[in-house]
Short mmCIF file of C-alpha atoms in Angstrom, two decimals:
data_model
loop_
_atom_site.label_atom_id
_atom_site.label_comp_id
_atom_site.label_asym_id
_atom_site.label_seq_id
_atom_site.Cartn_x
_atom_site.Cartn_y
_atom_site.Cartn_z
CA UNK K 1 53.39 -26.74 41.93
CA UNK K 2 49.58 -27.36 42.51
CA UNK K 3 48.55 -30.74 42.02
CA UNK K 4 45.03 -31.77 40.73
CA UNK K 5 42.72 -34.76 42.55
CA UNK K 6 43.78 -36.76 39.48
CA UNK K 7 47.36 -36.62 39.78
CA UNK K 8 46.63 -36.87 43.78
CA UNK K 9 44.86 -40.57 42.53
CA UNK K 10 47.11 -41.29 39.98
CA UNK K 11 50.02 -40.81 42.65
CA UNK K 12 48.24 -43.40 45.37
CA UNK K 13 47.86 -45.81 42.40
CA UNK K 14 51.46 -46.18 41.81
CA UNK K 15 52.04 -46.19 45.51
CA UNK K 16 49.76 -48.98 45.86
CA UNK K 17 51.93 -50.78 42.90
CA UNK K 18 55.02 -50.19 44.47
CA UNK K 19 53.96 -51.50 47.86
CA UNK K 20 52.63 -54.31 45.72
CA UNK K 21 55.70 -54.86 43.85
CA UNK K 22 57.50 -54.71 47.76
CA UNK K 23 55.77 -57.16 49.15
CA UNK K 24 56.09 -59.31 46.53
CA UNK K 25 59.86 -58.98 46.42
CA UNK K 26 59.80 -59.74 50.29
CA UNK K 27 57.01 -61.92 51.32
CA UNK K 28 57.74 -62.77 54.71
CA UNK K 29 58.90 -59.39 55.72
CA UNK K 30 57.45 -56.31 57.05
CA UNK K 31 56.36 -53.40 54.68
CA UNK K 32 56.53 -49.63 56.19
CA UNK K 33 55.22 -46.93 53.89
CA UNK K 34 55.88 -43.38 54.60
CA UNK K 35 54.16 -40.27 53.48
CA UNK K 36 54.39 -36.83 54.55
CA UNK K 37 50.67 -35.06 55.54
CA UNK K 38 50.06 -31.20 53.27
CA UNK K 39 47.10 -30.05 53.53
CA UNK K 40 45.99 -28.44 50.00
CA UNK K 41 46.98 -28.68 46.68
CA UNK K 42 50.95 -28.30 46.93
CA UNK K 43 52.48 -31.33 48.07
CA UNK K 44 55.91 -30.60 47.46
CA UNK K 45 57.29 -27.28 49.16
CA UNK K 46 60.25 -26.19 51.55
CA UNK K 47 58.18 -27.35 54.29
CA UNK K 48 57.31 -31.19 53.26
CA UNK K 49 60.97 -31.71 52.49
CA UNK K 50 61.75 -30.68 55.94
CA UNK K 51 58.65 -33.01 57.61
CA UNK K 52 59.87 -35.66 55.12
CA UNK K 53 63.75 -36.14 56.13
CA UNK K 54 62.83 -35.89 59.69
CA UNK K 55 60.51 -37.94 59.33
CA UNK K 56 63.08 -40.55 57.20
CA UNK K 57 65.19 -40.18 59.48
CA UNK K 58 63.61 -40.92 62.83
CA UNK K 59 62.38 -44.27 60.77
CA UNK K 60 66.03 -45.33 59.74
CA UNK K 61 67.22 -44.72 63.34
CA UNK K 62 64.69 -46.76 64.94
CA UNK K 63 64.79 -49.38 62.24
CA UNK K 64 68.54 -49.71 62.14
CA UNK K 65 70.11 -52.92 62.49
CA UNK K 66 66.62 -54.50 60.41
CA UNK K 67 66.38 -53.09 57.19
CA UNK K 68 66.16 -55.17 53.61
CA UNK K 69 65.66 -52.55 51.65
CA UNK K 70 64.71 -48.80 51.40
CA UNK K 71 63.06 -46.75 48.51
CA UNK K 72 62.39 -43.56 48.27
CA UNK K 73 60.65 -40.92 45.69
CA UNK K 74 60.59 -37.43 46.00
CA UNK K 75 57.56 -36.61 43.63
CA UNK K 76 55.66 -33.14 42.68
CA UNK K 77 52.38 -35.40 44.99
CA UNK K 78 54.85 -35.84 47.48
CA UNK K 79 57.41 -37.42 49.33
CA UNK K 80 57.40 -41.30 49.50
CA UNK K 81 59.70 -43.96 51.44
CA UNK K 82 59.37 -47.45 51.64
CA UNK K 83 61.21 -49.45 54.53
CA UNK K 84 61.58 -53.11 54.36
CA UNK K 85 62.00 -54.68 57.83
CA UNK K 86 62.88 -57.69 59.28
CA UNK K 87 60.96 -57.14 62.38
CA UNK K 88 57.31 -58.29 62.89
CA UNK K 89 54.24 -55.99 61.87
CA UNK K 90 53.08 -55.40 65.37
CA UNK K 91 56.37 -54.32 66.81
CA UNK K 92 57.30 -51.95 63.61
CA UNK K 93 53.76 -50.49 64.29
CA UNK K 94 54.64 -49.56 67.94
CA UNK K 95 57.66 -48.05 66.64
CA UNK K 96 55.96 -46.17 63.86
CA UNK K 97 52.75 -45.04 66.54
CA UNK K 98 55.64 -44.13 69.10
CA UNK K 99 57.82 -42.09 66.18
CA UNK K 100 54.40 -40.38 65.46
CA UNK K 101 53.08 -39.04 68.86
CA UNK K 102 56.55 -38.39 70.02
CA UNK K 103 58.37 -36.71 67.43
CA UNK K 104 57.94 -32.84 66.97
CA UNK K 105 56.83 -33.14 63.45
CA UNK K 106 55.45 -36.32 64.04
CA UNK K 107 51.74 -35.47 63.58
CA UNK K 108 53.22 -34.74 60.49
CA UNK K 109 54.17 -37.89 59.35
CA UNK K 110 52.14 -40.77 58.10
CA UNK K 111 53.30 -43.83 59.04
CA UNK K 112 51.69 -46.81 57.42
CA UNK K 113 52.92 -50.84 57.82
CA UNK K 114 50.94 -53.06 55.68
CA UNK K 115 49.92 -56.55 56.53
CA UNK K 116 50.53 -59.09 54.22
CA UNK K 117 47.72 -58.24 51.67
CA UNK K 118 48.99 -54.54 51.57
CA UNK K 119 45.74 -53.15 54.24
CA UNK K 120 47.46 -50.37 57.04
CA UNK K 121 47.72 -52.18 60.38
CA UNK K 122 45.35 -49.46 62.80
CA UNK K 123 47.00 -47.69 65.39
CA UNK K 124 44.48 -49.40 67.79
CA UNK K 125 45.61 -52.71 67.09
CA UNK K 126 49.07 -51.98 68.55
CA UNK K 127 47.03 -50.34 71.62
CA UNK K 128 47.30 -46.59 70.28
CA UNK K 129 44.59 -44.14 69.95
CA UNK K 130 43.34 -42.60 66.74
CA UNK K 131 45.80 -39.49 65.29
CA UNK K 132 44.86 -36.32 66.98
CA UNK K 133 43.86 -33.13 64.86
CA UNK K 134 46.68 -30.51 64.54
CA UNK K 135 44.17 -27.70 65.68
CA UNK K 136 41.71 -29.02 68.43
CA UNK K 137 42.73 -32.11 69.65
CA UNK K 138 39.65 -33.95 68.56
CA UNK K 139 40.01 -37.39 66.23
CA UNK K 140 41.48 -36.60 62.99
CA UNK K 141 39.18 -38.08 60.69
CA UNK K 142 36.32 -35.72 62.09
CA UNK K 143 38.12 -32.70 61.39
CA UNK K 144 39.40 -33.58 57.60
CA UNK K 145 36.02 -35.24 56.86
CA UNK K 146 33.93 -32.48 57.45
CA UNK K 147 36.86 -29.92 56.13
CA UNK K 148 36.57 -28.17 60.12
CA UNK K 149 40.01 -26.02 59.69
CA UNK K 150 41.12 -24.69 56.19
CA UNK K 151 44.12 -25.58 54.48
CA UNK K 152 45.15 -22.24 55.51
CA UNK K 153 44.95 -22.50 59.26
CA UNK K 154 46.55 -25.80 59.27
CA UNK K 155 49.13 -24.85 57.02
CA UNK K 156 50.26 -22.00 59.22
CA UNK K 157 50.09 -24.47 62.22
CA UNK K 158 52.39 -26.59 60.41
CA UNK K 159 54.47 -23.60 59.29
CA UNK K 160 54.75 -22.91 62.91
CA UNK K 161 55.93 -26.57 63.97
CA UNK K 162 58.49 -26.94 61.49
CA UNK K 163 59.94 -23.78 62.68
CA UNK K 164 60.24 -24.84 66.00
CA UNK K 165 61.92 -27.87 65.03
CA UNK K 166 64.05 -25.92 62.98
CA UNK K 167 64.95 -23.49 65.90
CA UNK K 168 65.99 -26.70 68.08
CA UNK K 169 68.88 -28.03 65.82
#
Protein backbone atom coordinates (compact mmCIF):
# COMPACT_ATOMS: atom_id res chain seq x y z
CA UNK A 1 0.00 0.00 0.00
CA UNK A 2 1.38 3.52 -1.01
CA UNK A 3 1.28 5.94 1.61
CA UNK A 4 0.79 9.75 1.02
CA UNK A 5 3.19 12.67 2.83
CA UNK A 6 0.09 13.19 4.98
CA UNK A 7 -0.36 9.91 6.36
CA UNK A 8 3.72 9.83 6.43
CA UNK A 9 3.06 13.20 9.00
CA UNK A 10 0.14 12.02 10.50
CA UNK A 11 2.13 8.70 11.38
CA UNK A 12 5.29 10.80 13.08
CA UNK A 13 2.59 12.75 15.01
CA UNK A 14 1.31 9.84 16.82
CA UNK A 15 4.81 8.57 17.21
CA UNK A 16 5.77 11.68 18.80
CA UNK A 17 2.53 11.12 21.24
CA UNK A 18 3.41 7.82 22.06
CA UNK A 19 7.00 8.60 22.92
CA UNK A 20 5.33 11.39 24.84
CA UNK A 21 2.91 9.28 26.56
CA UNK A 22 6.36 6.83 27.31
CA UNK A 23 8.20 9.10 28.87
CA UNK A 24 5.68 10.24 30.85
CA UNK A 25 4.80 6.79 32.13
CA UNK A 26 8.64 6.37 32.94
CA UNK A 27 10.33 9.53 33.78
CA UNK A 28 13.53 8.54 34.98
CA UNK A 29 14.11 5.90 32.44
CA UNK A 30 15.54 5.62 29.09
CA UNK A 31 13.29 5.86 25.90
CA UNK A 32 14.53 3.83 22.61
CA UNK A 33 12.40 4.34 19.52
CA UNK A 34 12.77 2.13 16.61
CA UNK A 35 11.86 2.58 13.03
CA UNK A 36 12.68 0.72 10.04
CA UNK A 37 14.30 3.07 6.92
CA UNK A 38 12.00 2.47 3.07
CA UNK A 39 12.79 4.56 0.80
CA UNK A 40 9.48 5.60 -1.26
CA UNK A 41 6.04 5.51 -0.75
CA UNK A 42 5.47 1.78 0.58
CA UNK A 43 6.43 1.46 4.01
CA UNK A 44 5.10 -1.76 4.76
CA UNK A 45 6.31 -4.71 2.39
CA UNK A 46 7.99 -8.28 2.73
CA UNK A 47 11.15 -6.53 3.02
CA UNK A 48 10.52 -3.95 6.10
CA UNK A 49 9.06 -6.82 8.07
CA UNK A 50 12.22 -8.64 7.60
CA UNK A 51 14.60 -5.27 8.47
CA UNK A 52 12.06 -4.73 11.30
CA UNK A 53 12.29 -8.17 13.39
CA UNK A 54 15.95 -8.20 12.91
CA UNK A 55 16.17 -5.22 13.78
CA UNK A 56 13.71 -5.96 17.15
CA UNK A 57 15.49 -8.45 17.79
CA UNK A 58 19.13 -7.43 17.92
CA UNK A 59 17.54 -4.52 20.36
CA UNK A 60 15.85 -7.10 22.82
CA UNK A 61 19.10 -9.15 22.90
CA UNK A 62 21.28 -6.39 23.75
CA UNK A 63 18.76 -4.83 26.06
CA UNK A 64 17.92 -8.00 27.94
CA UNK A 65 18.11 -8.12 31.51
CA UNK A 66 16.88 -3.94 31.41
CA UNK A 67 13.70 -3.66 29.91
CA UNK A 68 10.35 -1.85 31.57
CA UNK A 69 8.40 -2.10 28.91
CA UNK A 70 8.15 -2.77 25.10
CA UNK A 71 5.55 -1.57 22.45
CA UNK A 72 5.27 -2.25 19.26
CA UNK A 73 2.97 -1.28 16.04
CA UNK A 74 3.10 -2.75 12.86
CA UNK A 75 1.34 0.08 10.76
CA UNK A 76 0.62 0.51 6.79
CA UNK A 77 3.66 3.88 7.55
CA UNK A 78 5.61 1.36 9.07
CA UNK A 79 6.99 -0.63 11.65
CA UNK A 80 7.37 0.96 15.17
CA UNK A 81 8.94 -0.36 18.62
CA UNK A 82 9.39 1.34 21.65
CA UNK A 83 11.95 -0.05 24.35
CA UNK A 84 11.91 1.19 27.82
CA UNK A 85 15.30 0.75 29.55
CA UNK A 86 16.69 0.93 32.70
CA UNK A 87 20.09 1.76 31.51
CA UNK A 88 21.39 5.37 31.05
CA UNK A 89 20.89 7.34 27.64
CA UNK A 90 24.51 7.40 26.75
CA UNK A 91 25.20 3.74 27.20
CA UNK A 92 21.75 2.59 25.31
CA UNK A 93 23.06 4.97 22.53
CA UNK A 94 26.40 3.06 22.20
CA UNK A 95 24.43 0.02 22.04
CA UNK A 96 21.96 1.31 19.52
CA UNK A 97 25.17 3.13 17.25
CA UNK A 98 27.04 -0.34 17.73
CA UNK A 99 23.64 -2.51 16.68
CA UNK A 100 23.53 -0.04 13.67
CA UNK A 101 27.05 -0.14 12.03
CA UNK A 102 27.45 -3.72 12.94
CA UNK A 103 24.46 -5.50 12.08
CA UNK A 104 23.89 -6.64 8.37
CA UNK A 105 20.69 -4.81 8.04
CA UNK A 106 21.71 -2.38 10.38
CA UNK A 107 21.97 0.65 8.03
CA UNK A 108 18.61 -0.33 7.87
CA UNK A 109 17.47 0.37 11.09
CA UNK A 110 16.81 3.63 12.81
CA UNK A 111 17.66 3.69 16.10
CA UNK A 112 16.57 6.69 18.07
CA UNK A 113 16.91 7.19 22.26
CA UNK A 114 15.34 10.31 23.36
CA UNK A 115 16.57 12.50 26.14
CA UNK A 116 14.32 13.50 28.61
CA UNK A 117 12.36 16.15 26.57
CA UNK A 118 11.80 13.51 23.74
CA UNK A 119 14.99 15.26 21.22
CA UNK A 120 17.24 11.99 19.51
CA UNK A 121 20.55 11.83 21.39
CA UNK A 122 23.25 12.30 18.02
CA UNK A 123 25.35 9.56 17.20
CA UNK A 124 28.30 12.01 17.79
CA UNK A 125 27.57 12.54 21.24
CA UNK A 126 28.25 8.87 22.08
CA UNK A 127 31.58 9.36 19.85
CA UNK A 128 30.02 7.83 16.51
CA UNK A 129 30.10 9.27 13.14
CA UNK A 130 27.14 10.40 11.10
CA UNK A 131 25.06 7.22 9.26
CA UNK A 132 26.74 6.39 6.05
CA UNK A 133 24.69 6.38 2.66
CA UNK A 134 23.67 2.85 1.45
CA UNK A 135 25.14 3.67 -2.11
CA UNK A 136 28.40 5.84 -1.84
CA UNK A 137 29.55 5.97 1.44
CA UNK A 138 29.21 9.69 1.78
CA UNK A 139 27.04 11.28 4.96
CA UNK A 140 23.53 10.32 4.74
CA UNK A 141 21.83 13.45 5.03
CA UNK A 142 23.65 14.70 1.75
CA UNK A 143 22.44 12.00 -0.26
CA UNK A 144 18.52 12.01 0.93
CA UNK A 145 18.57 15.85 0.99
CA UNK A 146 19.42 16.43 -2.37
CA UNK A 147 17.40 13.04 -3.51
CA UNK A 148 21.27 11.75 -5.07
CA UNK A 149 20.04 7.88 -5.60
CA UNK A 150 16.32 7.07 -6.47
CA UNK A 151 14.09 5.15 -4.47
CA UNK A 152 14.71 2.62 -7.03
CA UNK A 153 18.43 2.14 -6.74
CA UNK A 154 18.29 2.09 -3.08
CA UNK A 155 15.52 -0.13 -2.94
CA UNK A 156 17.29 -2.76 -4.97
CA UNK A 157 20.39 -2.20 -2.69
CA UNK A 158 18.27 -2.98 0.13
CA UNK A 159 16.59 -5.84 -1.76
CA UNK A 160 20.03 -7.12 -2.13
CA UNK A 161 21.03 -6.85 1.73
CA UNK A 162 18.11 -8.46 3.04
CA UNK A 163 18.80 -11.31 0.83
CA UNK A 164 22.05 -11.81 2.04
CA UNK A 165 20.92 -11.84 5.45
CA UNK A 166 18.38 -14.11 4.49
CA UNK A 167 20.93 -16.52 2.78
CA UNK A 168 23.02 -16.55 6.21
CA UNK A 169 20.29 -18.09 8.54
Amino acid sequence: MEITLDKLLASRDRRVEMQQQLREKHPNLTLVCLTVIMPGNVKRNLLSLIVSQAAINALLNKLEGSIAEVVTRDLDTGYEAYIVTTLPQLDTKLIACHIEDNHPLGRLFDIDVLDAEGVPIKREAAGFQPRRCLMCGNEARYCMRNRTHTPQELNVKIQQMVDAYVQQL
